[in-house]
Coordinates of C-alpha atoms and ligand atoms in Angstrom, one line a residue:
X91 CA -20.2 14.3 -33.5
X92 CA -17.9 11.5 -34.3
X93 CA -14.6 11.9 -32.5
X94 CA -11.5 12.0 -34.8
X95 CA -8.9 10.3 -32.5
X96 CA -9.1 7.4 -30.4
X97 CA -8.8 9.5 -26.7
X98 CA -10.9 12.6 -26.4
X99 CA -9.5 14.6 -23.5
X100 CA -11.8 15.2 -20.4
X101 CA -11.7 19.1 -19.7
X102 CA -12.7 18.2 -16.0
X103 CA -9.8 15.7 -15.4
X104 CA -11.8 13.0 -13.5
X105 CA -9.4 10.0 -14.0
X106 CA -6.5 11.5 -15.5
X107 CA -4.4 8.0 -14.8
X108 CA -7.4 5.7 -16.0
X109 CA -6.8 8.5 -19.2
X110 CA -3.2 7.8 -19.5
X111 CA -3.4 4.1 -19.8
X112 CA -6.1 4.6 -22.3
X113 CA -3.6 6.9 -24.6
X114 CA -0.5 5.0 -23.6
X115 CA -2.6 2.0 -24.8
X116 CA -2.4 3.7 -28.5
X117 CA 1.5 4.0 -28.5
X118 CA 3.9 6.2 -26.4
X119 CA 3.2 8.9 -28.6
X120 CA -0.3 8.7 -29.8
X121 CA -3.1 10.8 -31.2
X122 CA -5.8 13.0 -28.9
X123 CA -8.4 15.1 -29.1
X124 CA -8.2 18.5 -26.8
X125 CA -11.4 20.1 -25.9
X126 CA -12.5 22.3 -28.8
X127 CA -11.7 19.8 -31.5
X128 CA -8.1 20.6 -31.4
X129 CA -5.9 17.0 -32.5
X130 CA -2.7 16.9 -30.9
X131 CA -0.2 13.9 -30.3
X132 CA 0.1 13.2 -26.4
X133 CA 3.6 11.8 -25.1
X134 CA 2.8 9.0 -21.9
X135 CA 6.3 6.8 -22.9
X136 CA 9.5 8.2 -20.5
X137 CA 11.8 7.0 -23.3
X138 CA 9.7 9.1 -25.6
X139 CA 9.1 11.6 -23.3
X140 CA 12.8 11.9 -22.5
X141 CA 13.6 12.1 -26.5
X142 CA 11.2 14.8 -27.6
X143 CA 11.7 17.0 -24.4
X144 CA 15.6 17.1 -25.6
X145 CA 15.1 17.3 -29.2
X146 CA 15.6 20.7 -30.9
X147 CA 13.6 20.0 -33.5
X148 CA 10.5 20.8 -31.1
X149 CA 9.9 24.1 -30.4
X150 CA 7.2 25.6 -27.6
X151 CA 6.5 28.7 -29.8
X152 CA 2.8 28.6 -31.2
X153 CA 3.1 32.1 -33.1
X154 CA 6.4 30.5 -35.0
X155 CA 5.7 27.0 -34.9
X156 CA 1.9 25.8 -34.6
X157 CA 0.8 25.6 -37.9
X158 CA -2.5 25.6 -37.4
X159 CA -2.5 28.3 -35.0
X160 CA -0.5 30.5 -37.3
X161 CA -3.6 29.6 -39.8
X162 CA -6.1 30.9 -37.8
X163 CA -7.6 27.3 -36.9
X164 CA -7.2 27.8 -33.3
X165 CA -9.6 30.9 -32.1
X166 CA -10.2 32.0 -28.6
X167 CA -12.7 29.6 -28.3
X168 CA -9.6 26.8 -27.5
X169 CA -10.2 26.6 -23.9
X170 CA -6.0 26.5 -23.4
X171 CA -5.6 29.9 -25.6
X172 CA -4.4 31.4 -22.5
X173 CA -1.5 28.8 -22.3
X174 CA -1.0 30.0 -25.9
X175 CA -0.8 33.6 -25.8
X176 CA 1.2 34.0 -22.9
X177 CA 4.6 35.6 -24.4
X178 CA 7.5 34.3 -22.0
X179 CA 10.0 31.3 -21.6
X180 CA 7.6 28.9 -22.2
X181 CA 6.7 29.7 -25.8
X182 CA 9.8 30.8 -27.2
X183 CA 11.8 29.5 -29.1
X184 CA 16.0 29.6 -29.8
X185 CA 17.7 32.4 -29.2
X186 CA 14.5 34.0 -27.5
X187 CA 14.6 31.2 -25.1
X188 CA 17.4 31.6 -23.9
X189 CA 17.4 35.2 -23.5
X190 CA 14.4 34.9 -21.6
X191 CA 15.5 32.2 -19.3
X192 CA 18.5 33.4 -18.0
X193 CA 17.6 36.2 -15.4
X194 CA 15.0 33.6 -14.3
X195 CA 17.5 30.7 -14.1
X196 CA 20.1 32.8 -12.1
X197 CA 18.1 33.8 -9.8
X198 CA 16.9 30.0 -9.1
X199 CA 20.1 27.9 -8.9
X200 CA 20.8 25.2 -6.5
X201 CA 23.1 27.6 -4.3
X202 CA 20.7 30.8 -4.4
X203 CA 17.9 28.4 -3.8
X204 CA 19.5 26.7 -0.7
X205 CA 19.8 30.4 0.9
X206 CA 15.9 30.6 0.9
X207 CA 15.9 27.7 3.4
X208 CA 15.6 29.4 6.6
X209 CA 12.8 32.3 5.4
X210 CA 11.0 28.9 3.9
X211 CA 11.4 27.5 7.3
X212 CA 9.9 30.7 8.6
X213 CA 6.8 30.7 6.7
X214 CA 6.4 27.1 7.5
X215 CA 6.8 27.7 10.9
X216 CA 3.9 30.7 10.6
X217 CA 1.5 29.1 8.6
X218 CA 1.6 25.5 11.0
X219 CA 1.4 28.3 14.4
X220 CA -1.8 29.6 12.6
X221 CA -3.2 25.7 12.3
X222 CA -2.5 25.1 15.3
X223 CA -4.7 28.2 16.6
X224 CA -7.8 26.3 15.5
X225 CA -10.4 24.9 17.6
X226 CA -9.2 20.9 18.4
X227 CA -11.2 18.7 15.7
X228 CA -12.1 21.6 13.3
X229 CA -11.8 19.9 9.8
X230 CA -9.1 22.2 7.7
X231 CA -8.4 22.0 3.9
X232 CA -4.6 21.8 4.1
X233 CA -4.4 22.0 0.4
X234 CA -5.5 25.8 0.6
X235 CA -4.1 26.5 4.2
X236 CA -1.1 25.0 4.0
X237 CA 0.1 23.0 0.6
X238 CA -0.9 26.7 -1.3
X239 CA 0.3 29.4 1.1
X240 CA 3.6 28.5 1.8
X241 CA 4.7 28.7 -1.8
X242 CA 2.3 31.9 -2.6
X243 CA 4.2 33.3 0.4
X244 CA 7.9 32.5 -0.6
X245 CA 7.4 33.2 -4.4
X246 CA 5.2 36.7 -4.0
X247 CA 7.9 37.8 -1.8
X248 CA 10.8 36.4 -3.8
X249 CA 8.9 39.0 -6.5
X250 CA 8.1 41.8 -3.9
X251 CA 4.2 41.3 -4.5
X252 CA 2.4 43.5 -1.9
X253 CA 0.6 41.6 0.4
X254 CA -2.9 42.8 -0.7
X255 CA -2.3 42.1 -4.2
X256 CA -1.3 38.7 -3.9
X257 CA -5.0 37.0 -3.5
X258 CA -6.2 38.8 -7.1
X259 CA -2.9 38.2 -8.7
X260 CA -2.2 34.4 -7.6
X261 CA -6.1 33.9 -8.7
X262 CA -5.2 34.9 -12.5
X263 CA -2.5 32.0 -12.3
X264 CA -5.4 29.4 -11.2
X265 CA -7.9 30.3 -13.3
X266 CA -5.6 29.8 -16.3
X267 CA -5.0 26.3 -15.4
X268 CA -9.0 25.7 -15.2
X269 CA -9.8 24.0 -18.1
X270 CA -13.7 23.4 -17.3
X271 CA -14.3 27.1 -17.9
X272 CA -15.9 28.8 -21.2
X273 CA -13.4 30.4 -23.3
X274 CA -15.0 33.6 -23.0
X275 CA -14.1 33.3 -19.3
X276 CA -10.8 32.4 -19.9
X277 CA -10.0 35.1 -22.1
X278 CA -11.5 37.8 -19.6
X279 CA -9.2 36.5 -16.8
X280 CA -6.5 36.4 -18.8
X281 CA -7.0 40.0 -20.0
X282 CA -7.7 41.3 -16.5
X283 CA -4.5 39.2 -15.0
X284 CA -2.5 40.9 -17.8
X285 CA -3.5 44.2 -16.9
X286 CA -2.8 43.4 -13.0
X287 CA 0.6 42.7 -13.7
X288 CA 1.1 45.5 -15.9
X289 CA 0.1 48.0 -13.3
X290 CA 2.2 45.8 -10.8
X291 CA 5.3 46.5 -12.8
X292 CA 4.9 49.7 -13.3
X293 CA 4.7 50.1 -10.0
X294 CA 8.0 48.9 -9.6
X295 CA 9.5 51.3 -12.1
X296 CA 8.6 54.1 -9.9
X297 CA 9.7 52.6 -6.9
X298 CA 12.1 49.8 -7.2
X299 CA 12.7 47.1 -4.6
X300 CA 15.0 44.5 -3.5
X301 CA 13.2 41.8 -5.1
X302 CA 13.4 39.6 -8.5
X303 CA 11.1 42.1 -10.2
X304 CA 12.8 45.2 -9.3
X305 CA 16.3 43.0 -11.1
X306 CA 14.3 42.1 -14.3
X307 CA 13.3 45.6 -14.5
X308 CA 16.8 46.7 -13.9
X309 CA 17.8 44.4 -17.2
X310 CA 15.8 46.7 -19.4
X311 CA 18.7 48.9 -19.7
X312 CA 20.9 46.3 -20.7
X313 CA 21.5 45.1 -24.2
X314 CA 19.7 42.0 -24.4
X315 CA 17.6 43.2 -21.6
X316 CA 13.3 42.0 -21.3
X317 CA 11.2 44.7 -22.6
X318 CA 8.3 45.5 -20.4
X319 CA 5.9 42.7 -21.8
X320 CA 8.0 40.8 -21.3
X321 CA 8.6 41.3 -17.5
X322 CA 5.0 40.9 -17.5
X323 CA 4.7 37.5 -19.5
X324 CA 7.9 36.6 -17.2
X325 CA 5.7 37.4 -13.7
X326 CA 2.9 35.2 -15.2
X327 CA 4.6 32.2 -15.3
X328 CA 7.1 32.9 -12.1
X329 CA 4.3 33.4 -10.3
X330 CA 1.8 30.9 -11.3
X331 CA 4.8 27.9 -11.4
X332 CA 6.4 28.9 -8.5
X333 CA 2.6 28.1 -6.6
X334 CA 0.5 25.7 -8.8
X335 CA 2.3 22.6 -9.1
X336 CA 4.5 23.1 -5.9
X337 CA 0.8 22.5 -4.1
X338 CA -0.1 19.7 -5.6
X339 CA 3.2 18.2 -5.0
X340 CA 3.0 19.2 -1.3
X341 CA -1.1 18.5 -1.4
X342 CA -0.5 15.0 -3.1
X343 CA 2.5 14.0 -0.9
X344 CA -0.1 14.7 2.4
X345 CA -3.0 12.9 0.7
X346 CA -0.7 9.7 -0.3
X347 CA 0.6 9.6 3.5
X348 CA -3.1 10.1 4.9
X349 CA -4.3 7.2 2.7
X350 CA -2.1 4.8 3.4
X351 CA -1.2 4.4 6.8
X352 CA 1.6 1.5 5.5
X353 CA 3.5 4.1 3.5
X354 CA 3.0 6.8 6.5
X355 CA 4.7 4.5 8.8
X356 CA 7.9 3.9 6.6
X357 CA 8.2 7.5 6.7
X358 CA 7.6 8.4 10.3
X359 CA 9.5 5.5 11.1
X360 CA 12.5 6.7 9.1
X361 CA 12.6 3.7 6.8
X362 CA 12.0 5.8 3.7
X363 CA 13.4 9.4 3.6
X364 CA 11.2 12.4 3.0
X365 CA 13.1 12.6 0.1
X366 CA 11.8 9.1 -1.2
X367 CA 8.4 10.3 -0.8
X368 CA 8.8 13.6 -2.7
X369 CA 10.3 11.2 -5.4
X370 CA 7.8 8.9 -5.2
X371 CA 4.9 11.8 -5.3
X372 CA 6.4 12.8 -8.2
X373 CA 6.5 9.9 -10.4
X374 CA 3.1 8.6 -9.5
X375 CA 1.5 11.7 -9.1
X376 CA 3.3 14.2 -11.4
X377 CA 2.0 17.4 -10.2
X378 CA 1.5 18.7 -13.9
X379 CA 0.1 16.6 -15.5
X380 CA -0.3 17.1 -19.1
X381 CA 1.6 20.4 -20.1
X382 CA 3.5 22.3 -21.9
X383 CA 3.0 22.4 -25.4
X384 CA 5.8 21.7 -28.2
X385 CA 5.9 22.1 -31.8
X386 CA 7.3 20.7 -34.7
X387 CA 10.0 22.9 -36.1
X388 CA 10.4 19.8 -39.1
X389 CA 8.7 16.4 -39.5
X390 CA 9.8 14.4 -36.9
X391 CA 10.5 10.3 -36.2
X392 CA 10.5 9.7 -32.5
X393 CA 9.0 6.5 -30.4
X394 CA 8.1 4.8 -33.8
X395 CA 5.7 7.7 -35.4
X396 CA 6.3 10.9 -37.5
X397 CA 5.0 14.0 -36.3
X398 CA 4.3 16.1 -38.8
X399 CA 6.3 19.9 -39.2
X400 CA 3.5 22.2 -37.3
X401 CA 1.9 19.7 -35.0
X402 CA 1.0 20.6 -31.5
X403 CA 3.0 18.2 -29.0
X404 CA 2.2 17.4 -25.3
X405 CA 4.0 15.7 -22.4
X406 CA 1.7 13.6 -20.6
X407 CA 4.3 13.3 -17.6
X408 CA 1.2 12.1 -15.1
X409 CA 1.5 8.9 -17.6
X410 CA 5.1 9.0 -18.1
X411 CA 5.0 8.2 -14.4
X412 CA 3.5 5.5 -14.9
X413 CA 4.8 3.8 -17.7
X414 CA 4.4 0.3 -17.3
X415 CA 7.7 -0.2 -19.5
X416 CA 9.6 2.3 -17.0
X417 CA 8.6 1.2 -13.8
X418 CA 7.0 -2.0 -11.8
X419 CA 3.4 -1.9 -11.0
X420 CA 3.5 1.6 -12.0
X421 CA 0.6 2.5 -10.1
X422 CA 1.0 1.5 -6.9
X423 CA 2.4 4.2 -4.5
X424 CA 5.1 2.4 -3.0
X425 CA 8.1 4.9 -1.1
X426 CA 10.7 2.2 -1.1
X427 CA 10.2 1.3 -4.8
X428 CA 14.0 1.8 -6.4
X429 CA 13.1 2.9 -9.6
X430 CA 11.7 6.3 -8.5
X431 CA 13.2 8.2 -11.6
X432 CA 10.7 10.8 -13.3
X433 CA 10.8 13.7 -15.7
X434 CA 8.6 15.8 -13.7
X435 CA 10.5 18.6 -13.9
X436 CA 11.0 18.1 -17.8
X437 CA 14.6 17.6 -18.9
X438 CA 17.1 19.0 -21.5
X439 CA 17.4 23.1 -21.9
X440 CA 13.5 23.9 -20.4
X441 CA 13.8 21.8 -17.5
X442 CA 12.2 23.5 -14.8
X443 CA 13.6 26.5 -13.6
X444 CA 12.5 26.3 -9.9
X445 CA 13.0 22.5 -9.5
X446 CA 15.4 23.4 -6.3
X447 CA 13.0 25.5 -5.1
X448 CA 10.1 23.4 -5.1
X449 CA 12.4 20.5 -3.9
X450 CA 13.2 22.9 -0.9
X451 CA 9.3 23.6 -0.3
X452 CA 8.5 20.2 -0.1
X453 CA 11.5 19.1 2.6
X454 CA 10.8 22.0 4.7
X455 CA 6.9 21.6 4.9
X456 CA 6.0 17.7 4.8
X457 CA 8.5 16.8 8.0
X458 CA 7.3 20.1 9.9
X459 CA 3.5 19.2 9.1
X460 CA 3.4 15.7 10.4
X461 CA 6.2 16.4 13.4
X462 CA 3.8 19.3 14.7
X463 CA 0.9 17.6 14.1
X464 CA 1.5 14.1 14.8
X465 CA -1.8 12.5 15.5
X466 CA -3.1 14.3 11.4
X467 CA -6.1 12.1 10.1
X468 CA -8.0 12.4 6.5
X469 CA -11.2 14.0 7.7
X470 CA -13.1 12.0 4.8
X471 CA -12.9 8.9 3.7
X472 CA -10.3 8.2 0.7
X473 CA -12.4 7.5 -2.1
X474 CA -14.2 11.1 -1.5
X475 CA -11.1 13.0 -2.3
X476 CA -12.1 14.7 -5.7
X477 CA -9.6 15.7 -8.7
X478 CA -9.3 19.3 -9.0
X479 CA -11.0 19.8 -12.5
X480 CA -8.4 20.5 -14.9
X481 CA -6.3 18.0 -16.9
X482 CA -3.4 20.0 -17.5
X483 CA -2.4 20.0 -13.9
X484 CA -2.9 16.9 -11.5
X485 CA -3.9 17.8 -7.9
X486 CA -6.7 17.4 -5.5
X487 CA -9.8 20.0 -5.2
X488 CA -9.2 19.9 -1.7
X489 CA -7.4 17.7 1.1
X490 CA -9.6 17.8 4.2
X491 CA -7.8 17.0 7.3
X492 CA -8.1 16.9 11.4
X493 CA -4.9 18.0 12.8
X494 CA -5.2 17.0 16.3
Ligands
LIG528 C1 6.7 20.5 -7.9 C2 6.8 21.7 -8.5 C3 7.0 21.8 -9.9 C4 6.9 21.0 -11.0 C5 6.4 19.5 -11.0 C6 7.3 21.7 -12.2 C7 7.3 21.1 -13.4 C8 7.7 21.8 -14.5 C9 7.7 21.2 -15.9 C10 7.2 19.9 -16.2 C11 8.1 22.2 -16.7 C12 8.2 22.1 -18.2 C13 9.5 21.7 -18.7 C14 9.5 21.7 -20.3 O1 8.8 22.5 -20.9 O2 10.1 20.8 -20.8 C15 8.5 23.3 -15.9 C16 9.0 24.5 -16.4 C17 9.2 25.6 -15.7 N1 9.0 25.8 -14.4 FE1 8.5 24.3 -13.1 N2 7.6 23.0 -11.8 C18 7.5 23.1 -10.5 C19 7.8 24.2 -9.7 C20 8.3 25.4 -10.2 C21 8.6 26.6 -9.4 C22 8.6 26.6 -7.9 C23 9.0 27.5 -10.3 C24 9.4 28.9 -10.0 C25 10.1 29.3 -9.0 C26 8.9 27.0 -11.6 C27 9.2 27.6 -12.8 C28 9.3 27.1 -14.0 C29 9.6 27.8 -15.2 C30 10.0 29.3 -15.3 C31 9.6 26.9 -16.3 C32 9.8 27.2 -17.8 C33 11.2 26.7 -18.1 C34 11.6 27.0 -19.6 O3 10.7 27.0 -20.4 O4 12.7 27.1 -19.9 N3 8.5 25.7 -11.5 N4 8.2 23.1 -14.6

């Protein structure tokens, strides 16, 4: 069949840059095809990215705002329907929104966050003493060791997830970024997820703890309290954000170091910060890549095009990254480059929630990684590292190393 826009997306995210350039090449908001036919316009301009991710007039709620959707148009074959019927902050809407956000965003700001530091310095120090305990030249993926435990650790406790639900419950949260999977598979994970997290919570209405679930639960009583959906909707995405990108960043960060010994030397040698290089992995390698959706509330002119009232929006920010008007030889990887600036974390009233957090993660583990294991190789060569098969998230499938 005939594709109707110029860039058909790749479900299996195999060269999500080369993809960029190819949609950037259409305009910094230009036309694309998602997998099961579905058009959308895909943002790759930081100007333009920067204007529709603080205009009002674009909402991130599908059952108000997606025409098309709303229409029936958009069954459960769309392999991203998870993404879609997920009720929490990140498809409402106004007042919704807000409501939503709030207990979230308290719990998460810079001061709160900064009192994590030592327990995130605990579980760095845990998981590196459990490295360490392998046999000397035994390859390890640090991406699931390492770059994914420490913030499945910090956020399922933050949430008082017991320990031997957290495998099953972190899984729903991965599969729902897959996009190579049938929709029939996606919609069974998503059911089954659902139903985990219901049992979880009420769990934690019998038996209340001293953790960020037991306080959203307490809000039920209040006036504009979350009912119990949507405590559940609001421990999907707590607890597949607080892991999923914060391991690519930490994954992507390791991988750039242990591919170019150059850059790896700056930092060791404390010419660039680990600071620059969390920047740095975050505008070249934007850890989601291609998420979340926003709707036209109105027909809207931004970055020289009109969307039209109902359209489905996304933020490319893997190719806002690299926008070739934003930044100098956008893709090279370069940790003294001055014009580090991203919106990875989004900007304007949905800006991340656990920015901080994730900013923490990073500074705590990549230092401790590379002081306690100093002599850290890539234990295969670069050009074998493969994407992790997904486009709406931009990571590695796995980041084989030697630690000693
Ligand atoms: C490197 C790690 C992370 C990156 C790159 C990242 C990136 C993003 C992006 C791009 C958005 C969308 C903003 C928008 O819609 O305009 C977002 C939203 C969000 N993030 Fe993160 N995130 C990260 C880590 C985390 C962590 C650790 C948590 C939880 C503790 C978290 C919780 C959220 C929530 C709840 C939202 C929805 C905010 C809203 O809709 O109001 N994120 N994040």
């Amino acid at each position: 069949m005939e594709p109707r826009c110029p860039v058909v997306i790749d479900p299996n995210g195999h060269d999500i840059h080369a993809e960029g350039s190819r949609i950037h090449a259409n305009g910094p908001i230009s036309r694309i095809e998602l997998p099961g036919g579905v058009l959308a316009w895909s943002v790759t301009g930081h100007d333009a990215a920067s204007a529709v991710l603080t205009d009002r007039r674009f909402s991130k709620d599908p059952r108000k705002h997606w025409d098309d959707f709303l229409a029936g148009k958009v069954g459960e074959d769309f392999p991203l329907i998870g993404w879609v019927l997920m009720e929490n902050l990140t498809t409402a809407y106004g007042t919704d929104h807000s409501r939503l956000r709030k207990p979230c965003a308290n719990a998460f700001t810079p001061r709160r966050v900064e009192a994590m530091r030592p327990r995130v310095e605990q579980h760095t120090a845990a998981l590196l003493d459990e490295l360490a305990a392998g046999a000397p030249g035994e390859v390890v993926d640090i991406k699931s060791r390492f770059a994914h435990t420490l913030p499945s650790r910090v956020i399922c406790e933050l949430f008082g997830v017991p320990e031997e639900d957290r495998l099953e419950m972190l899984r729903g949260g991965e599969v729902n970024s897959d996009t190579t999977i049938s929709p029939e598979e996606s919609a069974a994970n998503f059911a089954r997820w659902h139903q985990q997290m219901l049992d979880f919570v009420e769990a934690k209405r019998r038996a209340p703890g001293t953790d960020l679930t037991s306080d959203l639960i307490a809000t039920m009583d209040q006036p504009d309290g979350l009912s119990p959906d949507e405590i559940v909707g609001t421990l999907h995405i707590m607890l597949a954000t607080g892991t999923e990108p914060v391991k690519n960043l930490i994954g992507n960060a390791v991988a750039a170091l242990l591919t170019r010994p150059d850059q790896r030397k700056l930092v060791e040698d404390g010419s660039a910060s680990w600071d620059d290089l969390i920047d740095e992995t975050l505008r070249a390698e934007a850890p989601v890549a291609h998420l979340p959706f926003r709707f036209a509330v109105e027909d809207v002119t931004v970055g020289g095009v009109t969307i039209a009232k109902g359209d489905p929006v996304l933020i490319n920010f893997a190719a806002v990254g690299r926008d070739p008007g934003a930044h100098e030889g956008p893709a090279e990887f370069d940790v003294t480059r001055p014009d580090k600036d991203n919106l990875s974390f989004g900007a304007g009233i949905y800006r991340c929630i656990g920015q901080s957090l994730a900013r923490l993660e990073a500074q705590v583990a990549l230092p401790a990684l590379f002081e306690r294991f100093p002599g850290i190789t890539l234990a295969v060569d670069a050009e074998d590292l493969r994407p992790q098969g997904t486009f709406i998230m931009n990571g590695l499938d796995t980041v084989p190393v030697r630690l000693q």
